[in-house]
CSV table of C-alpha atoms in Angstrom, one decimal:
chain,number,residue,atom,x,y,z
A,261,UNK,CA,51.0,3.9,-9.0
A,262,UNK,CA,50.8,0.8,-10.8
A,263,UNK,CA,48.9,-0.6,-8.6
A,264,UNK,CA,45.9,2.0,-7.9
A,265,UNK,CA,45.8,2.4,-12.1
A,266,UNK,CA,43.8,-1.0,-11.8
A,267,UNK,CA,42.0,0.6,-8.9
A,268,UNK,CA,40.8,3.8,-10.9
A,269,UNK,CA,39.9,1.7,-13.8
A,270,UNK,CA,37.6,-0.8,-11.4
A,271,UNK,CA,36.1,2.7,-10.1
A,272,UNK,CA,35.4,4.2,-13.5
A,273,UNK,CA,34.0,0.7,-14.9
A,274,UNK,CA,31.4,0.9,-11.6
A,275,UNK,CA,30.6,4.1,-12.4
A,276,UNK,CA,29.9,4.1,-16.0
A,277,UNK,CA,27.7,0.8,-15.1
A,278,UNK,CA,25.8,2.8,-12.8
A,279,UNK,CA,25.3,5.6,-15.1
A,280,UNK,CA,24.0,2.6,-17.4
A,281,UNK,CA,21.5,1.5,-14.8
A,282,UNK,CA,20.6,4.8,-14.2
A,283,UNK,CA,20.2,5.5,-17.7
A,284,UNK,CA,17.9,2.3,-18.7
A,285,UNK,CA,15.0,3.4,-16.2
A,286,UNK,CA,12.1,4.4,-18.2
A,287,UNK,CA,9.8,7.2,-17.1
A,288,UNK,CA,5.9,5.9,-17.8
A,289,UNK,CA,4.2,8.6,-19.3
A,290,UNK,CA,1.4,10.8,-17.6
A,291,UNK,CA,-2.2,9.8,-18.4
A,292,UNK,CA,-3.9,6.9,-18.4
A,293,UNK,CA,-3.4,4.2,-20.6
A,294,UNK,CA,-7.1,2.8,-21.4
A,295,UNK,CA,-9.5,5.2,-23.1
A,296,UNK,CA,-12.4,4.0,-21.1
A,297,UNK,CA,-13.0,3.5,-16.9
A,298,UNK,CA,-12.2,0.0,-16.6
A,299,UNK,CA,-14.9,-1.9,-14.9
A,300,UNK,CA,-15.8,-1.5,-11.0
A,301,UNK,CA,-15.7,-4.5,-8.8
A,302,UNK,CA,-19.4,-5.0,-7.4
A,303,UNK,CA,-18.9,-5.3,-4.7
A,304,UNK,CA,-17.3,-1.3,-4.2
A,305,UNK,CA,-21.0,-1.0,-6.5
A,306,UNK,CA,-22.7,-3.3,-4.1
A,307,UNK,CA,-21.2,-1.4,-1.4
A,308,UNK,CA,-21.7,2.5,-2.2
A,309,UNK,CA,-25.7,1.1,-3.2
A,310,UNK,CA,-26.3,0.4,0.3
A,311,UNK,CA,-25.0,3.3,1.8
A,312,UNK,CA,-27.8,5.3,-0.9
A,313,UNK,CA,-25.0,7.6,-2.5
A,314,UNK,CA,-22.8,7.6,-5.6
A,315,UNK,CA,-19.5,7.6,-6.6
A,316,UNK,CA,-19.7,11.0,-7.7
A,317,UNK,CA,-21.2,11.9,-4.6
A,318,UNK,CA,-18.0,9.9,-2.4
A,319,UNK,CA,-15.7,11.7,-5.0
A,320,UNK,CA,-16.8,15.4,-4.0
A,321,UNK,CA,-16.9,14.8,-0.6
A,322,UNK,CA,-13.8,13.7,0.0
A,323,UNK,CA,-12.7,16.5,-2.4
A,324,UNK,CA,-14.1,19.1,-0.1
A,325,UNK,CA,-12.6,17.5,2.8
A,326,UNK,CA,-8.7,18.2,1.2
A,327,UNK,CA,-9.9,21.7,-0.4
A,328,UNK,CA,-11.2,23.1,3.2
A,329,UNK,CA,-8.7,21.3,5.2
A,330,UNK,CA,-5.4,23.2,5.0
A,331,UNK,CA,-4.0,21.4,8.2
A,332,UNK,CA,-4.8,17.7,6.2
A,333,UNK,CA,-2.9,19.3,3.4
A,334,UNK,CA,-0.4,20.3,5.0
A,335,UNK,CA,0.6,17.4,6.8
A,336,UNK,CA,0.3,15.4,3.4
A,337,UNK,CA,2.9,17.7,1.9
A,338,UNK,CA,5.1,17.7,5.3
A,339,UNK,CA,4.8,13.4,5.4
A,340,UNK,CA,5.3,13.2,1.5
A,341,UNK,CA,8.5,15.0,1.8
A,342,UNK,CA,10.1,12.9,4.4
A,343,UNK,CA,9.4,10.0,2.3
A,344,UNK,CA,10.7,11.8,-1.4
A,345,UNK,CA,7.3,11.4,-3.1
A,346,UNK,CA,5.1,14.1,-4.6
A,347,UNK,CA,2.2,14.8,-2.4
A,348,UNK,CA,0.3,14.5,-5.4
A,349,UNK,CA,0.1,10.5,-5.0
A,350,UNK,CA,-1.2,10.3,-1.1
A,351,UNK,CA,-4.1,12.7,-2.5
A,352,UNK,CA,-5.2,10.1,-5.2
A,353,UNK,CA,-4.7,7.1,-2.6
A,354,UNK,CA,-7.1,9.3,-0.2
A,355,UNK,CA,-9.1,10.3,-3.1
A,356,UNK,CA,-9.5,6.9,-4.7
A,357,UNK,CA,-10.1,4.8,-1.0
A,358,UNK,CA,-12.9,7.1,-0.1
A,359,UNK,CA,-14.1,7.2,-3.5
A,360,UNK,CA,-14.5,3.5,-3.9
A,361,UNK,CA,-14.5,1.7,-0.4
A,362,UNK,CA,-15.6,4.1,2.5
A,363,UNK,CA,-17.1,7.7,2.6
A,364,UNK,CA,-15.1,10.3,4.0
A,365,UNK,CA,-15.8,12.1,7.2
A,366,UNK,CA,-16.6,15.8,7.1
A,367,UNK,CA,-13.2,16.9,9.1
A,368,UNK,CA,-9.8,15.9,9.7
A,369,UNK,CA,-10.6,16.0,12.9
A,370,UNK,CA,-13.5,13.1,13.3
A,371,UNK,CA,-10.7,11.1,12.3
A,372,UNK,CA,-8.7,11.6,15.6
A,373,UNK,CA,-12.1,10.7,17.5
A,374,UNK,CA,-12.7,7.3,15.7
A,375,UNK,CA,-9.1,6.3,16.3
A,376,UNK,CA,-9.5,7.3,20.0
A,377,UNK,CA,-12.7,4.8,19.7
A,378,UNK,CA,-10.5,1.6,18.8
A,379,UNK,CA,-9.8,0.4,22.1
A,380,UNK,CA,-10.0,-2.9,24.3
A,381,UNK,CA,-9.2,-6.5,24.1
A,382,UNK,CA,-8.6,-8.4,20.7
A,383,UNK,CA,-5.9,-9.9,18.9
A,384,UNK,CA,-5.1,-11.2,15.2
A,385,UNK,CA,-6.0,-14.8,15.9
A,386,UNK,CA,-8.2,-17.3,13.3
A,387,UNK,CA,-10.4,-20.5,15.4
A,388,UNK,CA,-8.6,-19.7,18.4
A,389,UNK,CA,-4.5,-19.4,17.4
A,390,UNK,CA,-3.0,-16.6,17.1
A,391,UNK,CA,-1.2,-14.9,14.5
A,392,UNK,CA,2.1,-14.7,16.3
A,393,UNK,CA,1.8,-18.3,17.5
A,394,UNK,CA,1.0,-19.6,13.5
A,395,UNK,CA,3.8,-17.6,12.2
A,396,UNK,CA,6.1,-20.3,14.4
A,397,UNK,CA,4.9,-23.2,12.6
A,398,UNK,CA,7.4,-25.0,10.7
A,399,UNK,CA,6.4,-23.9,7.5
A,400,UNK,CA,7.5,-20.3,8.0
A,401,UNK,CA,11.0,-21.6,9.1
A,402,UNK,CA,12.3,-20.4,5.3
A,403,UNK,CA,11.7,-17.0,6.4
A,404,UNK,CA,13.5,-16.8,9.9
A,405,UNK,CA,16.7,-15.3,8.3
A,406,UNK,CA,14.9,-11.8,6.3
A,407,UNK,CA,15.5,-8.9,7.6
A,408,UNK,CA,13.9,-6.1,8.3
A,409,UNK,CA,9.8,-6.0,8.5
A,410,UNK,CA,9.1,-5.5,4.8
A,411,UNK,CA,10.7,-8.8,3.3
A,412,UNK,CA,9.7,-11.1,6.4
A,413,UNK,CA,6.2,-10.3,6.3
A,414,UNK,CA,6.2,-10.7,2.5
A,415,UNK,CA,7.8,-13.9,3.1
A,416,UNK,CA,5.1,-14.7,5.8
A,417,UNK,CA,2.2,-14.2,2.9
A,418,UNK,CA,3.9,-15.9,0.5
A,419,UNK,CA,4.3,-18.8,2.7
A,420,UNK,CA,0.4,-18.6,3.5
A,421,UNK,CA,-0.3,-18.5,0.0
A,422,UNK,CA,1.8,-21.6,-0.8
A,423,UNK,CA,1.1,-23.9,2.1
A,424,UNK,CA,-2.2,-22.8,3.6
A,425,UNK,CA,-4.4,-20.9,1.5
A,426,UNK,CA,-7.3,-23.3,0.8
A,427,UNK,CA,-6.1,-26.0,2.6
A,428,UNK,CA,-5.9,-28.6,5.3
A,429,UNK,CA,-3.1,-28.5,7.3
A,430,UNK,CA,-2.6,-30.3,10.7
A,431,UNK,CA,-6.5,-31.2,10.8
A,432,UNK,CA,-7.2,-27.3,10.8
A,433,UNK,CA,-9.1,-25.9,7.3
A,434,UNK,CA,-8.0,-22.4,6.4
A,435,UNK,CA,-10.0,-20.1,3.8
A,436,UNK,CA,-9.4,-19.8,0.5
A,437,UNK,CA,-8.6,-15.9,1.4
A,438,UNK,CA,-6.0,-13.2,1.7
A,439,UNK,CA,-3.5,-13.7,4.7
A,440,UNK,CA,-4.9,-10.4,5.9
A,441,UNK,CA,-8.4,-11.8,5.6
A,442,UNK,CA,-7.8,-14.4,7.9
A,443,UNK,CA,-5.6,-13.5,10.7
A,444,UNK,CA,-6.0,-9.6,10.5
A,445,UNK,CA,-9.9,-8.8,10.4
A,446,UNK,CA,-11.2,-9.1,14.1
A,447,UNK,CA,-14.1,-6.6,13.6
A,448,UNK,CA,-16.9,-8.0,11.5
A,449,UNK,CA,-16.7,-4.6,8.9
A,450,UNK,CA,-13.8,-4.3,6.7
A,451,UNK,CA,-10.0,-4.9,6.4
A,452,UNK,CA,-9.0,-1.6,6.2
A,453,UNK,CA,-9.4,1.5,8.7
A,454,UNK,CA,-9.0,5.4,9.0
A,455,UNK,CA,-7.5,8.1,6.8
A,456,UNK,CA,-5.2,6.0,4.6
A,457,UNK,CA,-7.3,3.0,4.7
A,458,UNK,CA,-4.4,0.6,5.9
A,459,UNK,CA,-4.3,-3.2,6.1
A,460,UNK,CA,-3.3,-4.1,9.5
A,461,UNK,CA,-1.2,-6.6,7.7
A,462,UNK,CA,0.8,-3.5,5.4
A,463,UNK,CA,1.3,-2.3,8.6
A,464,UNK,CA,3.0,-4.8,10.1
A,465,UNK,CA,4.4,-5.2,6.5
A,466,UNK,CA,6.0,-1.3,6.9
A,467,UNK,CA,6.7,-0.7,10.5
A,468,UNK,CA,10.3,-0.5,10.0
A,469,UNK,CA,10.4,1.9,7.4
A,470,UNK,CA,8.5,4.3,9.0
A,471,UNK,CA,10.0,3.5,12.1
A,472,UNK,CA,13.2,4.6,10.9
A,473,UNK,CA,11.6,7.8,8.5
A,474,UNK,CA,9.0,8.7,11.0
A,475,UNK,CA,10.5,8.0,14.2
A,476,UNK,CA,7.1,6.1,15.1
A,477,UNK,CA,7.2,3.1,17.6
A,478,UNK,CA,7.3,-0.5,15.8
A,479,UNK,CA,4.4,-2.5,15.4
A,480,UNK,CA,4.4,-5.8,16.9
A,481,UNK,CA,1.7,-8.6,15.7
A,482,UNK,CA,0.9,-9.7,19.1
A,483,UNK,CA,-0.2,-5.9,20.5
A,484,UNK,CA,-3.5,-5.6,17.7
A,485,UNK,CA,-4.9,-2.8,19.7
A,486,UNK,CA,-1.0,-1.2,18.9
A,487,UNK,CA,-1.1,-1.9,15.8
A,488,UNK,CA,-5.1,-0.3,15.6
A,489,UNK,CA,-3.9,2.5,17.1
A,490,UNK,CA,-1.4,3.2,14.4
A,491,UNK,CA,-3.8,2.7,11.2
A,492,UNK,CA,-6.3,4.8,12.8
A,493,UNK,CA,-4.9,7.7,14.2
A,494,UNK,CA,-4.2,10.4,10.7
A,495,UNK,CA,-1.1,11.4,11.5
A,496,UNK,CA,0.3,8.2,11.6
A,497,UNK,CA,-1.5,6.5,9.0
A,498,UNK,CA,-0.2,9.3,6.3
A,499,UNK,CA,3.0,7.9,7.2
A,500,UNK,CA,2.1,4.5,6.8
A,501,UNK,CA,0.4,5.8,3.3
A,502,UNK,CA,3.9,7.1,2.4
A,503,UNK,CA,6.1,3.9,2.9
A,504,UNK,CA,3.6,2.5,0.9
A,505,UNK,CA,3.8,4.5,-2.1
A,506,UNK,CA,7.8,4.5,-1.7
A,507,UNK,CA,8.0,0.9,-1.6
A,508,UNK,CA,5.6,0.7,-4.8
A,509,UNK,CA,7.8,3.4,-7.0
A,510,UNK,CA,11.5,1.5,-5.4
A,511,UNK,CA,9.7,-2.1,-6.2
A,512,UNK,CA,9.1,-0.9,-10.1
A,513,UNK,CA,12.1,0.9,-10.9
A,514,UNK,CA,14.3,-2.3,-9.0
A,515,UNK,CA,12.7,-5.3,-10.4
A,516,UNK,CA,11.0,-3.5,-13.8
A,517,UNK,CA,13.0,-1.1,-15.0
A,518,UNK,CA,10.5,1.6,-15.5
A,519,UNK,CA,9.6,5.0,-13.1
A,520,UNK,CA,5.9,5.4,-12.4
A,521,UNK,CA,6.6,8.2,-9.7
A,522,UNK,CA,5.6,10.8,-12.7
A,523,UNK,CA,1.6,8.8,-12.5
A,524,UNK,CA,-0.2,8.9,-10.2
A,525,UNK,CA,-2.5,7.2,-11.1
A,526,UNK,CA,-0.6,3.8,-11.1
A,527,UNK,CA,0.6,4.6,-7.5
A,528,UNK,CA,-2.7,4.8,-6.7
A,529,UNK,CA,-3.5,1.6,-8.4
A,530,UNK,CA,-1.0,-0.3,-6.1
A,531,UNK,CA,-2.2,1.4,-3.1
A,532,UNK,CA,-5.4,-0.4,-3.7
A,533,UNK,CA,-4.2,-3.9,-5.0
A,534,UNK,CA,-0.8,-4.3,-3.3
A,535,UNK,CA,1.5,-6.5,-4.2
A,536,UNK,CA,4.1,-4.8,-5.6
A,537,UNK,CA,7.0,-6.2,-5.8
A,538,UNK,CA,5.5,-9.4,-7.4
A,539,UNK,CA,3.5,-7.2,-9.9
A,540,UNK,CA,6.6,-5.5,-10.8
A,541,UNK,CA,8.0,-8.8,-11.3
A,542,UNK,CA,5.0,-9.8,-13.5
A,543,UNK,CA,4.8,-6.7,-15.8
A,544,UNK,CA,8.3,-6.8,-16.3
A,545,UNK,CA,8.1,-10.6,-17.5
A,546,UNK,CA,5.8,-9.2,-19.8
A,547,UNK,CA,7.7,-6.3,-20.8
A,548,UNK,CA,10.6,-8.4,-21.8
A,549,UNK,CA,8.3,-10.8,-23.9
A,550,UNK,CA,6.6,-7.9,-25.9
A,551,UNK,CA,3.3,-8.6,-24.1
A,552,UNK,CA,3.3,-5.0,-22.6
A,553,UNK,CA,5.2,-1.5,-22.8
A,554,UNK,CA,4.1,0.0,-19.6
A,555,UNK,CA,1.9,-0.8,-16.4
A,556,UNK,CA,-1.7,0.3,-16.7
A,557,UNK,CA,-4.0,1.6,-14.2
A,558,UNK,CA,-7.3,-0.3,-13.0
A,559,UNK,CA,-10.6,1.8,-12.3
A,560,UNK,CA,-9.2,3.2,-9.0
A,561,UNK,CA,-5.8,4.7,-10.6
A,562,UNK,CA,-8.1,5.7,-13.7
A,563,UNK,CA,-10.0,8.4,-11.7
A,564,UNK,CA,-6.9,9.7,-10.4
A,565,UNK,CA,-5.6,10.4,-13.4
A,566,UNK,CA,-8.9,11.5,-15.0
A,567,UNK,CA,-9.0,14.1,-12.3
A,568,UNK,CA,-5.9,15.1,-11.8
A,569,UNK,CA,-5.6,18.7,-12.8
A,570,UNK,CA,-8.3,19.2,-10.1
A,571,UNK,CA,-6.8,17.0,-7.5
A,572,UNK,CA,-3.2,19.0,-8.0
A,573,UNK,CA,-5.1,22.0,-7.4
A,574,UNK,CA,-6.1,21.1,-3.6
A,575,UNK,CA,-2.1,21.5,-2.9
């Protein structure tokens, strides 16, 4: 007895500690916090000016595509589930992508013939090495030990950012650009494809979470068509939308504290900006200095939460 009475007590301190925990995550409130829009890169301006049409115009037509497409709905509610998010938040990543980057097709089902167009012969390469080949450089030794897809790819990017980004290294000059930019873009229009929009880098970034959630095949940097294949087809892109926004609500509640799974409009804001584990990280530097009180939206999350009576009602 004497000695499981240290046990209990080791139990019950654990568990009032984690009732603590529990108890210090703050829910962000609903709504935006800026009064106003804020300002629209120019290049989404640039962008939706050359196609001759509007944002209002890219708004209701992706609108109509979730309101007369039960089967899309359906499989956003049926994805959304498996990954314990309100369906709510892959409707404002939809909403805001085709909104802001690309116009939405007419029916769920022109998606399923694009994907079925990306096929052939590329790879994920920049002047003539590939990605899978630069990823064994030396430099990239610190992340040899992560595990799981998530935190090595992270580490990968970070790496890039650090030691090659805008530089010279080994008589080769790399781009002042995104990771994804550089070794993940072998078509001359755009970064991200189908549906959900995805990076092929997030991708890559996520394959193990939806792997094990979705039962979907791993992605593998040296098969690009594979990975292609993934992003473009809907059904697996919602998935790849979901691990997204799971990893965005786990990453804030983790490393800030606070619960942004009740605004979707911030969800929606990470879906488009990424990052965010190390903008969790920021805000919460912030938070503790009495710089900020809760993550705000940019223009993208903004619309999502200025329309979101209307965008609940297409579920």
């Amino acid at each position: 007895m004497r000695q499981l009475i240290p046990v209990l007590a080791l139990a019950a301190a654990l568990f009032v500690q984690s009732q603590t925990v529990a108890l210090a995550i703050d829910v962000v409130p609903s709504g935006n916090r800026n009064a106003e829009q804020p300002n629209i890169p120019g290049a989404s301006v640039r962008r939706t000016k050359a196609g001759k049409t509007s944002f209002d115009a890219k708004y209701e037509k992706v609108r109509d595509l979730l309101a007369n497409d039960g089967e899309l709905t359906g499989k956003i509610k049926s994805v959304a589930g498996k990954y314990g998010i309100d369906p709510i938040h892959m409707v404002g990543a939809i909403v805001g992508e085709h909104t802001y980057n690309v116009d939405a097709y007419d029916r769920l089902q022109s998606y399923y013939v694009k994907a079925a167009s990306y096929t052939g012969s590329f790879r994920f390469a920049y002047d003539g090495e590939s990605v899978a080949d630069f990823v064994d450089r030396p430099e990239f030794s610190k992340c040899a030990d992560k595990k799981g897809s998530y935190s090595l790819w992270t580490c990968r990017e970070t790496v890039w950012n650090r030691s090659f980004k805008g530089r010279t290294v080994g008589g080769t000059s790399f781009p002042n650009n995104r990771f994804s930019a550089v070794f993940f873009q072998p078509f001359y229009a755009g970064q991200t494809f189908g549906l959900g929009q995805i990076n092929p880098l997030t991708a890559l970034t996520l394959t193990d979470d939806v792997a094990r959630i979705s039962g979907y095949e791993r992605l593998d940097e040296a098969d690009a068509a594979g990975v292609y294949k993934a992003i473009m087809d809907p059904d697996i892109s919602l998935a790849y939308m979901a691990a997204s926004i799971r990893r965005s609500i786990d990453a804030y509640k983790k490393i800030a504290g606070v619960d942004i799974s009740k605004n979707p409009g911030l969800t929606a804001t990470l879906y488009n900006i990424g990052n965010p584990d190390a903008r969790a990280a920021t805000f919460a530097a912030r938070r503790a200095s009495g710089e900020a009180t809760w993550p705000e939206e940019n223009y993208y999350g903004w619309l999502i939460n200025d329309k979101l009576a209307e965008l609940r009602s297409l579920l």
